[in-house]
Short mmCIF file of C-alpha atoms in Angstrom, two decimals:
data_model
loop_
_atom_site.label_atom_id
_atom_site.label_comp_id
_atom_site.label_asym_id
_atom_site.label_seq_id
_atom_site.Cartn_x
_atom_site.Cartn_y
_atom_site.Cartn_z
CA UNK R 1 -181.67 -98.50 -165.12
CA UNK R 2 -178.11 -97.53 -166.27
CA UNK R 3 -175.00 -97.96 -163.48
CA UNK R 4 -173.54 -94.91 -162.80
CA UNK R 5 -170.01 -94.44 -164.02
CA UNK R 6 -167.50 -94.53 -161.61
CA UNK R 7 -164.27 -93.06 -161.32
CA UNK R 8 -161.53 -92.64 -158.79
CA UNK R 9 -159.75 -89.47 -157.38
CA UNK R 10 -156.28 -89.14 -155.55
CA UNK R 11 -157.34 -87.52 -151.99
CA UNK R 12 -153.62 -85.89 -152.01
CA UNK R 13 -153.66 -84.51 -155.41
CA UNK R 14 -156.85 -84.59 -156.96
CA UNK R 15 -156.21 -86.23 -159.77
CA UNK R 16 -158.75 -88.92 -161.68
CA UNK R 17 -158.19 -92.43 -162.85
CA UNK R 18 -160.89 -94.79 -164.70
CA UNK R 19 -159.74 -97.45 -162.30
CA UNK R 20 -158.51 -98.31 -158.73
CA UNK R 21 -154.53 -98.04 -158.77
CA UNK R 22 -152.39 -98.78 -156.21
CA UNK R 23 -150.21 -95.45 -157.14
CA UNK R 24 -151.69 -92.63 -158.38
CA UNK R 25 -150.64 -91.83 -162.32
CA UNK R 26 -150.18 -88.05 -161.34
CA UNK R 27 -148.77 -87.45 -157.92
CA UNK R 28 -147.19 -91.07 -157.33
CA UNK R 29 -148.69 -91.08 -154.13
CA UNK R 30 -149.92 -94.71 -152.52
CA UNK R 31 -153.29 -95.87 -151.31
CA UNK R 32 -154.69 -92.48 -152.38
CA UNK R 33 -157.19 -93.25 -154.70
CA UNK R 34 -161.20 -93.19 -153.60
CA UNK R 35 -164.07 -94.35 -155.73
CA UNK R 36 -166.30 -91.88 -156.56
CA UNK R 37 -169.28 -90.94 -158.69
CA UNK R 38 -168.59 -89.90 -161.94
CA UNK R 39 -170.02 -85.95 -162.12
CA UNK R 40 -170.91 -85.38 -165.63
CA UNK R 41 -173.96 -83.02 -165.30
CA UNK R 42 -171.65 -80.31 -162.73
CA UNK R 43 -168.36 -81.33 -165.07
CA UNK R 44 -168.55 -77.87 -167.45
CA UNK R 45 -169.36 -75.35 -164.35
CA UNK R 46 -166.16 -77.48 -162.20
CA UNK R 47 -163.74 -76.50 -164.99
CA UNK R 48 -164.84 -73.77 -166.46
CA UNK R 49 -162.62 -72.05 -163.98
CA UNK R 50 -165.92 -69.87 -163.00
CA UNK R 51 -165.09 -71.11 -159.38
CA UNK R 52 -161.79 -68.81 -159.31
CA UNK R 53 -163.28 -65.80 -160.28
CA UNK R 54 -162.76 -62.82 -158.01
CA UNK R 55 -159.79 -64.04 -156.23
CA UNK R 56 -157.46 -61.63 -158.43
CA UNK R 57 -159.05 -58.78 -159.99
CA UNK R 58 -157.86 -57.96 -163.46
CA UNK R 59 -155.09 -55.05 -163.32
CA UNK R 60 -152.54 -53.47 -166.26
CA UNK R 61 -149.41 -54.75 -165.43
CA UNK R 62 -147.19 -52.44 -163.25
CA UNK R 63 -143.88 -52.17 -161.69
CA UNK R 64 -143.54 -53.17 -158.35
CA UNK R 65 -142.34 -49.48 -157.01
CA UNK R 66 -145.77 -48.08 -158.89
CA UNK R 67 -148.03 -50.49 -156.79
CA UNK R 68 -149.96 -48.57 -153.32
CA UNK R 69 -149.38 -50.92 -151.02
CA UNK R 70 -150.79 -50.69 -147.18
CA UNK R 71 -151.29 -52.23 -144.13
CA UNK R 72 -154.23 -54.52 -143.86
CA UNK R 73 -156.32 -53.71 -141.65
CA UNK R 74 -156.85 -56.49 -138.89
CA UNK R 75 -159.47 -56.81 -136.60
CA UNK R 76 -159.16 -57.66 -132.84
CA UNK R 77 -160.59 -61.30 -132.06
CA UNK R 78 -160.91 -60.83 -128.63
CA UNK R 79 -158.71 -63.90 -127.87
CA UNK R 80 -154.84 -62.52 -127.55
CA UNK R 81 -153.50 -65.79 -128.66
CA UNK R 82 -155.79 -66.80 -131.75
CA UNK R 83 -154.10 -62.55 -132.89
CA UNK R 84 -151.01 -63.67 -132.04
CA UNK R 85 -151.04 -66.65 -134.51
CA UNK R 86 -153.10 -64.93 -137.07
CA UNK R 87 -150.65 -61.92 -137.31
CA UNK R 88 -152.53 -59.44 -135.39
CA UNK R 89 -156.02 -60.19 -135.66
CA UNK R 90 -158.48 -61.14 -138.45
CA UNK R 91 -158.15 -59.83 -142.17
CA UNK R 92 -161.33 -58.64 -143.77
CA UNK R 93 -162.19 -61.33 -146.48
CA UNK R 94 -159.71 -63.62 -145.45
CA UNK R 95 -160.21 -67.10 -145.30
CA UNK R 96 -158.47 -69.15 -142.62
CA UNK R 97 -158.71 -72.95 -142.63
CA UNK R 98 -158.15 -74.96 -138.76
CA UNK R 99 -157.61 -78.01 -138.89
CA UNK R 100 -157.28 -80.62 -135.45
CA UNK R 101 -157.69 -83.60 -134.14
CA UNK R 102 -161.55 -84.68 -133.08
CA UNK R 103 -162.66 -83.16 -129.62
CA UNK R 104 -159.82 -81.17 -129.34
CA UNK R 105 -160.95 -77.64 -129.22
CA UNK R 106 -161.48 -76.17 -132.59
CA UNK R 107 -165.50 -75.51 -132.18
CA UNK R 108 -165.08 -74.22 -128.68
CA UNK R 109 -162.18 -71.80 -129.51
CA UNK R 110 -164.23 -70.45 -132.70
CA UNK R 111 -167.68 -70.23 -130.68
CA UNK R 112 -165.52 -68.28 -128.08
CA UNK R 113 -164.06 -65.95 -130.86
CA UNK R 114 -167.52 -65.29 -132.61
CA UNK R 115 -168.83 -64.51 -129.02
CA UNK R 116 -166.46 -61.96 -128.62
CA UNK R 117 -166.81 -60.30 -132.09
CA UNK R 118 -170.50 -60.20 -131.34
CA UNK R 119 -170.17 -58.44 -128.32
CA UNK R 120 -167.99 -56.15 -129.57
CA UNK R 121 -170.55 -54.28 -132.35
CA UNK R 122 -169.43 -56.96 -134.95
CA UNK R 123 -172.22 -59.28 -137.09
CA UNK R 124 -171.33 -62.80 -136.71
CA UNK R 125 -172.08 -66.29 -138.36
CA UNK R 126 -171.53 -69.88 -137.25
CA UNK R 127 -172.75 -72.16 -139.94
CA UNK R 128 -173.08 -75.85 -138.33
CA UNK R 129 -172.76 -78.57 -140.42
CA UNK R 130 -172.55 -81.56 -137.43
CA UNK R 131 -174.52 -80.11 -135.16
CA UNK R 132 -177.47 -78.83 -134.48
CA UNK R 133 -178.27 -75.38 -133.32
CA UNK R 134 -179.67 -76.90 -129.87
CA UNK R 135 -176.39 -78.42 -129.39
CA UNK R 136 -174.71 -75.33 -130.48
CA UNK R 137 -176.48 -73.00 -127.85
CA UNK R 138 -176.01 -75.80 -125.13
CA UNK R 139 -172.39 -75.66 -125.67
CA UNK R 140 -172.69 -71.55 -125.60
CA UNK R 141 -174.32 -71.74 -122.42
CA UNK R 142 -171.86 -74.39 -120.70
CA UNK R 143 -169.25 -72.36 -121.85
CA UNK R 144 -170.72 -69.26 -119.93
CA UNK R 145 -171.49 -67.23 -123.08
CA UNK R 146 -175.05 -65.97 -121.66
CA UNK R 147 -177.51 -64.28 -123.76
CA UNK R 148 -174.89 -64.54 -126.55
CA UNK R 149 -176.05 -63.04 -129.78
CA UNK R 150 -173.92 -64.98 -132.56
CA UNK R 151 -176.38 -65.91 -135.79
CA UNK R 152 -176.41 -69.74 -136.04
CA UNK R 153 -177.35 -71.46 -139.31
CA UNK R 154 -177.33 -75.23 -139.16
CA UNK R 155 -177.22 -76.05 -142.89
CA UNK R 156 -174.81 -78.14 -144.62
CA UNK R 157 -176.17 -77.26 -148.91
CA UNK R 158 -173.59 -74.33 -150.05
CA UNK R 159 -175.52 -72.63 -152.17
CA UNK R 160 -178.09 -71.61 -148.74
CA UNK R 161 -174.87 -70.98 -146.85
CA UNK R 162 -173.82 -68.37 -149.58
CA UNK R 163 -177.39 -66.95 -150.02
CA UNK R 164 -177.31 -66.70 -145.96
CA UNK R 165 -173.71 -65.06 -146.36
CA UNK R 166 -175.34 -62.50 -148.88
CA UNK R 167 -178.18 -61.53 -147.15
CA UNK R 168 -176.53 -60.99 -143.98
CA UNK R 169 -173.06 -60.00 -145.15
CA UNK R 170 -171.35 -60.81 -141.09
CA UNK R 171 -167.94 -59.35 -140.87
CA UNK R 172 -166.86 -63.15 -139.90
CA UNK R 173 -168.58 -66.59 -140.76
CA UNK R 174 -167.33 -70.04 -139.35
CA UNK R 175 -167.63 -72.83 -141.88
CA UNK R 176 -168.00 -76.04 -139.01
CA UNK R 177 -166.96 -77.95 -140.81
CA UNK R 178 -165.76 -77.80 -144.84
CA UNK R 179 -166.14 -81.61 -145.27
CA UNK R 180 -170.07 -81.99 -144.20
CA UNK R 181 -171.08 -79.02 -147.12
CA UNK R 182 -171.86 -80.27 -150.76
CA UNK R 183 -173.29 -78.07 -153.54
CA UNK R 184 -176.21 -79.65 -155.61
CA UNK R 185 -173.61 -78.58 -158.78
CA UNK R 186 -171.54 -82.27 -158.34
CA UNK R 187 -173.40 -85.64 -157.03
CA UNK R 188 -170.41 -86.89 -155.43
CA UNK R 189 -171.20 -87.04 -151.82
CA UNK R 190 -170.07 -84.82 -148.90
CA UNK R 191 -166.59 -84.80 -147.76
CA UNK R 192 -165.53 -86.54 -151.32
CA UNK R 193 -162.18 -84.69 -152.77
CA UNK R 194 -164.61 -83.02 -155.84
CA UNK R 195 -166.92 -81.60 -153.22
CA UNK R 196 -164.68 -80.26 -150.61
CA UNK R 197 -162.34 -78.71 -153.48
CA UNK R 198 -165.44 -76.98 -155.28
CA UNK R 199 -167.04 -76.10 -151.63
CA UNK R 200 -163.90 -73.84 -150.65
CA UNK R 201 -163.35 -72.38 -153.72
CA UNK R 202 -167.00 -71.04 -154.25
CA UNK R 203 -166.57 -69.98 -150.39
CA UNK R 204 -163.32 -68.56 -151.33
CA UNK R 205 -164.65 -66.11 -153.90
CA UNK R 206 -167.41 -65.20 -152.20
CA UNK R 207 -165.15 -64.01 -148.94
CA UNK R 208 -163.11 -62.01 -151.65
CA UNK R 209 -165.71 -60.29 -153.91
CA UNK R 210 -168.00 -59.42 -150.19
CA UNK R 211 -164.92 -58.67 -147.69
CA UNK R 212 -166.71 -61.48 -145.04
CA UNK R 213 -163.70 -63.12 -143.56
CA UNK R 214 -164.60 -67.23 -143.82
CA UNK R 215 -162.86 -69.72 -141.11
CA UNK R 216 -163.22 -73.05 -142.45
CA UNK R 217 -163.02 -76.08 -139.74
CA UNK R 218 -161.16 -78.67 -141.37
CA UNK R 219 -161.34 -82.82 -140.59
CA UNK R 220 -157.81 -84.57 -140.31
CA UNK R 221 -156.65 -88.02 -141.44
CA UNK R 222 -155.62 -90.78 -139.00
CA UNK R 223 -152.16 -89.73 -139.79
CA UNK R 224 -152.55 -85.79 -138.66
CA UNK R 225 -152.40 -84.20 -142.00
CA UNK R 226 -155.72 -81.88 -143.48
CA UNK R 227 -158.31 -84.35 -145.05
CA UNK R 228 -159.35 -83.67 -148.84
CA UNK R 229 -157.20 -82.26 -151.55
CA UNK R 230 -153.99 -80.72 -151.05
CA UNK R 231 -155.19 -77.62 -153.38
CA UNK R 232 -157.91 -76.51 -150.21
CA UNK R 233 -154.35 -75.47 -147.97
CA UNK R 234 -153.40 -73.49 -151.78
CA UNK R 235 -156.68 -71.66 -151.87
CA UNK R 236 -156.79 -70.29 -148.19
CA UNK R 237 -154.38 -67.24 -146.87
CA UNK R 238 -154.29 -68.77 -143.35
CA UNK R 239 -153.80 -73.03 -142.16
CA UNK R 240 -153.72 -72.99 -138.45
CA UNK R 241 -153.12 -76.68 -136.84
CA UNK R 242 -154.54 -77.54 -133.61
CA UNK R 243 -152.00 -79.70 -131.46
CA UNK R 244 -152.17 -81.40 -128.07
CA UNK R 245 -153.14 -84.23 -126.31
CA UNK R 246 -157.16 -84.66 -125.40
CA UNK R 247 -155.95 -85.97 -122.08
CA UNK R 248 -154.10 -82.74 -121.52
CA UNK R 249 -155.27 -79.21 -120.46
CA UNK R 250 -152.98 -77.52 -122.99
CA UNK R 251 -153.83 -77.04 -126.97
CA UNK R 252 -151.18 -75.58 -129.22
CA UNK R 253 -152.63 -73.56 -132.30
CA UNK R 254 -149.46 -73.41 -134.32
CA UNK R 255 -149.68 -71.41 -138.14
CA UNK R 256 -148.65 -73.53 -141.42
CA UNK R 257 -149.04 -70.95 -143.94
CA UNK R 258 -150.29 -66.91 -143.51
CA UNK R 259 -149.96 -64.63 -146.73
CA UNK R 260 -150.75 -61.64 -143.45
CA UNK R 261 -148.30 -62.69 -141.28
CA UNK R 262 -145.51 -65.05 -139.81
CA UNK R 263 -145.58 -68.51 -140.28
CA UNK R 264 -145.31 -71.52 -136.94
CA UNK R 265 -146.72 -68.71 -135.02
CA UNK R 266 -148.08 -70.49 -132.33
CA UNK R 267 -150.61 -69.79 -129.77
CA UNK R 268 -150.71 -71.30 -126.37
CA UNK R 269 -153.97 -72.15 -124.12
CA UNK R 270 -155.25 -74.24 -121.40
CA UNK R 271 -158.76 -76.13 -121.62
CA UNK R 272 -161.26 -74.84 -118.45
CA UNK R 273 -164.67 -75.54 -117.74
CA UNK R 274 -165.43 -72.30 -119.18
CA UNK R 275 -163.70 -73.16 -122.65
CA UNK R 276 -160.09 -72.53 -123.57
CA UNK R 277 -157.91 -69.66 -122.07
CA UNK R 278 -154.73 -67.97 -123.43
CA UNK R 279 -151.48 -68.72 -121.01
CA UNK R 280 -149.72 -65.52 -120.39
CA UNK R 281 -146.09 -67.54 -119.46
CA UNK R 282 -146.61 -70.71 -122.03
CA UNK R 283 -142.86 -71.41 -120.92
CA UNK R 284 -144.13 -72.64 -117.11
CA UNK R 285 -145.82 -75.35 -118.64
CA UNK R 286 -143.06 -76.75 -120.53
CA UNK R 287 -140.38 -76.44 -117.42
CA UNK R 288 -140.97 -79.34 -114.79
CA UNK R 289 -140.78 -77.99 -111.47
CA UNK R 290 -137.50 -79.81 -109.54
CA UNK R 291 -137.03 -78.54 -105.78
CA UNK R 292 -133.25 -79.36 -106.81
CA UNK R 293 -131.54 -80.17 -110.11
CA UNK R 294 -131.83 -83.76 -111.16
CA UNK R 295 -129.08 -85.06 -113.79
CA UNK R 296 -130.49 -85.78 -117.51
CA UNK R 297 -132.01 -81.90 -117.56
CA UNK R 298 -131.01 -78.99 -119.60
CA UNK R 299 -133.21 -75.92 -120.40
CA UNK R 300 -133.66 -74.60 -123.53
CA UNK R 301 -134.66 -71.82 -126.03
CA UNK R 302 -136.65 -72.32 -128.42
CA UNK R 303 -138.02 -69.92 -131.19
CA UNK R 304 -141.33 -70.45 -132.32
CA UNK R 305 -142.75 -67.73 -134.71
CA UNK R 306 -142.06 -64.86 -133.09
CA UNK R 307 -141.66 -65.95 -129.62
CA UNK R 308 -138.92 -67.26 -127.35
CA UNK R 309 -140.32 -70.24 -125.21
CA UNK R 310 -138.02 -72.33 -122.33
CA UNK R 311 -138.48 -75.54 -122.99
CA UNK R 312 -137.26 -78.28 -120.56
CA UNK R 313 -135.16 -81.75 -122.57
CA UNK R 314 -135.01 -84.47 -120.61
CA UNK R 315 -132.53 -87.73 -121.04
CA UNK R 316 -132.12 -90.95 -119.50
CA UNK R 317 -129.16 -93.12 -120.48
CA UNK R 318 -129.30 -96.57 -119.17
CA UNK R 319 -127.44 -99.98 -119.66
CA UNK R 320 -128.91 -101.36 -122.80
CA UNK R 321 -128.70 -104.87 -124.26
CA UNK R 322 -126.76 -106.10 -127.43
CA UNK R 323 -129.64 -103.66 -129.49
CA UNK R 324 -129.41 -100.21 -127.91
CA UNK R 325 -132.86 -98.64 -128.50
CA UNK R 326 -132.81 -95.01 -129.18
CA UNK R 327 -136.06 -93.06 -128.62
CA UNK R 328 -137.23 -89.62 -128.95
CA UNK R 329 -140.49 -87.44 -128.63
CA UNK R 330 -140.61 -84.19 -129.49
CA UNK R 331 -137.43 -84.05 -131.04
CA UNK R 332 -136.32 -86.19 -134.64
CA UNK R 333 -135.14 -89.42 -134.06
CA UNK R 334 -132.83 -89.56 -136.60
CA UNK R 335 -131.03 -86.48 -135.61
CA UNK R 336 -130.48 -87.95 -131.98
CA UNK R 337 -128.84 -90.53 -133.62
CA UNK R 338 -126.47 -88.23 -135.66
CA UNK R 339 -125.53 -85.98 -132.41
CA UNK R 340 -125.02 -89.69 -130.24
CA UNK R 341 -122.10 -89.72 -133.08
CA UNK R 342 -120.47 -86.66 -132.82
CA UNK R 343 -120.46 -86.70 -128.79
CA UNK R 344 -118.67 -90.07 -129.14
CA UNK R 345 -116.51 -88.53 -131.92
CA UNK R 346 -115.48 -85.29 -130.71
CA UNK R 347 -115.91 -85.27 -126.96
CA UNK R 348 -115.48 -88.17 -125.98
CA UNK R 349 -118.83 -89.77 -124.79
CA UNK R 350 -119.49 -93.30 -125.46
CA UNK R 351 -123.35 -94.52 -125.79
CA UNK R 352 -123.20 -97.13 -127.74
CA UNK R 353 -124.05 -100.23 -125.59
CA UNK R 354 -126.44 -98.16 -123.81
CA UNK R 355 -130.29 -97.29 -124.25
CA UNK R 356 -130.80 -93.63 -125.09
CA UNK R 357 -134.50 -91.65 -124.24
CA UNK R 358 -134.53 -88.01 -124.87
CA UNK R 359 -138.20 -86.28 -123.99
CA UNK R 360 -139.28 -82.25 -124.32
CA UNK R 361 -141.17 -81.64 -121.67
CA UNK R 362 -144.84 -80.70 -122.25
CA UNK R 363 -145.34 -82.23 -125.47
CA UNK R 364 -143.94 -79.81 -127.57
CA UNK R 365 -142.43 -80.31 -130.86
CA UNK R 366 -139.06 -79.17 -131.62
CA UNK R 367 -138.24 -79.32 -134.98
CA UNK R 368 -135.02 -76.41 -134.97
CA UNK R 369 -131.64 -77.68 -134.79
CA UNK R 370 -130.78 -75.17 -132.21
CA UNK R 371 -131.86 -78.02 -129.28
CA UNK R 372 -128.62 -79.98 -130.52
CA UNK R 373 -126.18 -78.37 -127.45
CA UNK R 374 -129.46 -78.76 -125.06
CA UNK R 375 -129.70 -82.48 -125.93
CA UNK R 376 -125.92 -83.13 -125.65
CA UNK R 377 -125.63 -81.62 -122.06
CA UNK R 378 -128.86 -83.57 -121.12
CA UNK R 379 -127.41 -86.98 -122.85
CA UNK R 380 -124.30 -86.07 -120.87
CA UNK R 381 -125.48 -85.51 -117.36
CA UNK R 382 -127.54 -88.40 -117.42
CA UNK R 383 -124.96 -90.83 -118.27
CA UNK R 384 -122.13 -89.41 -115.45
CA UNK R 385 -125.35 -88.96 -112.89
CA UNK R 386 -124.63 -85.32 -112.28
CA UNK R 387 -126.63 -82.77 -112.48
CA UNK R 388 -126.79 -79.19 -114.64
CA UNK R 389 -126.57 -76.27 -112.00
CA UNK R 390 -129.10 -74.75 -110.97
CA UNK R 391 -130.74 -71.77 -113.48
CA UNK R 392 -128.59 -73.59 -116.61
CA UNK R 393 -129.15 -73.13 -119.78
CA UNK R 394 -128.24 -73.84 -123.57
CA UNK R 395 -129.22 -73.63 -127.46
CA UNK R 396 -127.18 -73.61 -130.36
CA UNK R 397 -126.89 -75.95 -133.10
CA UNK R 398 -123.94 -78.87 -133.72
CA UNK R 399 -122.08 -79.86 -136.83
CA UNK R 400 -121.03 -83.13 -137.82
CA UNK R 401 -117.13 -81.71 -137.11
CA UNK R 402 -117.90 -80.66 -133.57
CA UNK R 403 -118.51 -77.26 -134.56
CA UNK R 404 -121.22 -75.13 -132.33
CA UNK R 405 -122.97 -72.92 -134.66
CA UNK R 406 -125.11 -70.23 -133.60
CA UNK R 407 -128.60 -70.00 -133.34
CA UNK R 408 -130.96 -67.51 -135.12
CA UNK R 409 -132.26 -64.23 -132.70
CA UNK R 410 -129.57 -65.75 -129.70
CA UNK R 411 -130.37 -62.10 -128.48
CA UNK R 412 -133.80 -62.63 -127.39
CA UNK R 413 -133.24 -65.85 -126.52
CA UNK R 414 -131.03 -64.81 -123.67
CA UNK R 415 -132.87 -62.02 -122.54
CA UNK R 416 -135.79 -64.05 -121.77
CA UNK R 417 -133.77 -66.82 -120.05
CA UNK R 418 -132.68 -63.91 -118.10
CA UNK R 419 -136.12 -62.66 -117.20
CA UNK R 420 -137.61 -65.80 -115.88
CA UNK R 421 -134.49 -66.10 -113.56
CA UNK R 422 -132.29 -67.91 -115.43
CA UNK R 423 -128.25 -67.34 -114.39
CA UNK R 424 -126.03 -69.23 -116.65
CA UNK R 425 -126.22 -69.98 -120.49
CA UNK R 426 -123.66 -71.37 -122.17
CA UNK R 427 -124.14 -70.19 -126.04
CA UNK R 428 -122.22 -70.72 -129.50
CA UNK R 429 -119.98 -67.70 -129.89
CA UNK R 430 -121.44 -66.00 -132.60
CA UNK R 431 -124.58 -66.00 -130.13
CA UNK R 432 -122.41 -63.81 -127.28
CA UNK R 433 -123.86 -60.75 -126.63
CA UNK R 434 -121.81 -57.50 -126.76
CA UNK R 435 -123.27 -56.10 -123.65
CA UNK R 436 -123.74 -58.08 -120.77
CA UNK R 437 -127.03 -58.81 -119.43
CA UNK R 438 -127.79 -58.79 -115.66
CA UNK R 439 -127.49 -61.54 -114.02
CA UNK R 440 -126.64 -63.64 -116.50
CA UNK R 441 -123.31 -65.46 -116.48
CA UNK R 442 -122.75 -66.38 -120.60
CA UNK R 443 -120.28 -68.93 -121.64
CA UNK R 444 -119.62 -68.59 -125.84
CA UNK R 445 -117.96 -71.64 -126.86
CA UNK R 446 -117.36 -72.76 -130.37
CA UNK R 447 -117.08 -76.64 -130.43
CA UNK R 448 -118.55 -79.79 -127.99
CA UNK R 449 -115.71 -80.52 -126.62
CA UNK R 450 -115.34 -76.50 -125.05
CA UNK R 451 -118.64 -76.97 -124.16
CA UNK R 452 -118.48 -80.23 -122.22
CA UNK R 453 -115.39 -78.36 -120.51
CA UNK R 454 -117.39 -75.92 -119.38
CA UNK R 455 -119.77 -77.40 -118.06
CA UNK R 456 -117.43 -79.77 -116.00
CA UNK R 457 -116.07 -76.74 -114.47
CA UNK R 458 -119.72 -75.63 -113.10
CA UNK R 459 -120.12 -78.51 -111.25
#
């Protein structure tokens, strides 16, 4: 009996090599490259681009004024937060891929949406790949979702999932997850790059040419990122990422990529006993509650998506030895080290013999440079041991000359400072609203040094 060829494929790219290489030829990415069985039986129907067909129907070219466009029409989830980060709701033959760490959420949150869609006149379908559909309906029941009427099919061969799809035709079907279906097309195994590639694209097509909106659950890497081929977060309209500690209550669904609405949307919830729940006020969770002010805290404002959220920075400066460590979460590291500079440079703060840990409260990630004023003030206080007043806060992004630039939507920023009680801001200039808003004392300044002035002259 013959060996089987092998070959192997680049998990980032997709790309093919006779050989094991320690850089792949096409995408220069390293340690990328898994052995795998050569397909030559399924290799005319994978590139005979049959796979793509109905994603774009044929159309005489047209000017862009000529086109009808409308609204697409969403429909409701029943879970306020998973609309919020989908841009309204679900799109009919849309295909959303989730993606999260193990045991954090994803299956509950979809079993939870599907439940909801059910009950609300709309035919459902939860396709289990990992599971079986005893373990499916235990997890429905300990979730409280009696007598719950969602269609389970516990299959992991494609071409029953689509014949299941086709019979049916559900206005939503859950893929759980992409990497466990294969398609008797390739005899590469489950979860290889070939067969996760081919799986969403025939899954793709069929939620365009029927209208059945497809959520695919997607493993991740040890490093966080989507595992298989970079071309399965091309094909979908929607990547959501799930984020959040196991060991903590709260789950972050933040948005990658929507072709229906805005992107690093994110949706905030809290894991129960009965499942995960939307939080109303996400910006409670990420203030620590301080009977008084404490030095090395400074709220901030932070835009995600569409929404302002108060996020609290924390800093402790402390005598360090002849290596000063500098250490961030939540914030870049590299960028802490940039804005330790310009305080020493242009107002007049020295930290470089000392240790430097800056933290944003509630594990959030902050990735806008609008924190930069937040994280000076908070580097600041700590290292004099005085505290921000009481109700402070700040945003606004620094310069490498001292310069405080302003920060995108400062408007409604500030008005949502002031409605969870906040009284002072100080703000870049260009942020300084033209009308005052009640009971908030503003304070536009236009370089560090102002700022640190300022601030002095609170205490």
């Amino acid at each position: 009996m013959s060996k089987e060829k092998s070959i192997y494929i680049c998990s980032e790219c997709g790309g093919t090599s006779p050989k094991w290489l320690g850089k792949c030829p096409q995408c220069g990415a390293w340690n990328t490259l898994v052995e795998s069985v050569a397909d030559v039986g399924g290799a005319k129907h994978r590139y005979s681009g049959t796979q793509y067909a109905g994603l774009a129907l044929a159309q005489a070219v047209a000017p862009l004024s000529a086109i009808e466009a409308t609204e697409v029409a969403r429909t409701a989830s029943g879970i306020e937060e998973l609309d919020r980060v989908l841009g309204g709701g679900i799109v009919e033959g849309g295909v959303v891929l989730i993606g999260g760490d193990p045991g954090i959420g994803k299956s509950t949150l979809l079993l939870q949406a599907l439940d909801a869609l059910q009950r609300a006149g709309l035919p459902t379908l939860y396709v289990t790949g990992e599971e079986s559909g005893a373990q499916v309906a235990l997890r429905s029941r300990r979730l409280g979702l009696d007598h719950s009427q969602v269609n389970v099919l516990a299959e992991i061969q494609l071409e029953k999932i689509l014949a299941t799809i086709e019979a049916t035709q559900p206005a939503v079907a859950v893929i759980d997850s992409i990497q466990t279906v294969y398609s008797d097309q390739l005899t590469s195994a489950p979860g290889s790059v070939a067969q996760v590639r081919e799986c969403a694209a025939h899954l793709t097509r069929a939620a365009k040419s029927s209208g059945v909106a497809i959520v695919l659950v997607g493993h991740v890497t040890k490093e966080g990122a989507l595992a298989g081929p970079r071309v399965l977060e091309h094909m979908v309209d929607t990547v959501l990422y799930f984020e959040g500690d196991t060991h903590s209550q709260f789950r972050l669904v933040r948005a990658i990529k929507n072709r229906f609405g805005a992107v690093n949307e994110i949706g905030v919830f809290a894991m129960t006993e009965k499942g995960l729940k939307g939080v109303t006020n996400p910006s409670a969770i990420f203030l620590s509650q301080h009977s008084e002010p404490v030095p090395g805290s400074c709220v901030l404002v932070t835009l995600e998506g569409t929404r302002p959220l108060l996020v609290e920075i924390q800093a402790l400066v402390d005598g360090g030895g002849p290596n000063p460590r500098r250490l961030s979460v939540g914030l870049e590291r590299d960028r802490l080290a940039m804005l330790l500079a310009v305080l020493h440079r242009h107002a007049g703060v020295a930290c470089a013999d000392q240790d430097v840990f800056v933290n944003a409260v509630g594990g959030v990630r902050i990735s806008e440079p609008a924190a930069d004023l937040a994280v000076m003030l908070a580097i600041t206080s700590s290292l004099r041991g005085r505290a921000l007043p009481q109700g402070f806060i700040a945003f606004g992004e620094v310069g490498l000359a001292g310069e405080v630039r302003p920060a995108p939507r400062g408007q409604e920023r500030l008005k949502e400072a002031a409605k969870l009680g906040f009284r002072v801001a100080v703000v870049p200039r260009a942020n300084a609203p033209k009308k005052p808003i009640e009971g908030l004392a503003i304070h536009p300044v236009e370089r560090v040094e102002e700022a640190m002035a300022v601030v002095r002259g609170l205490d």
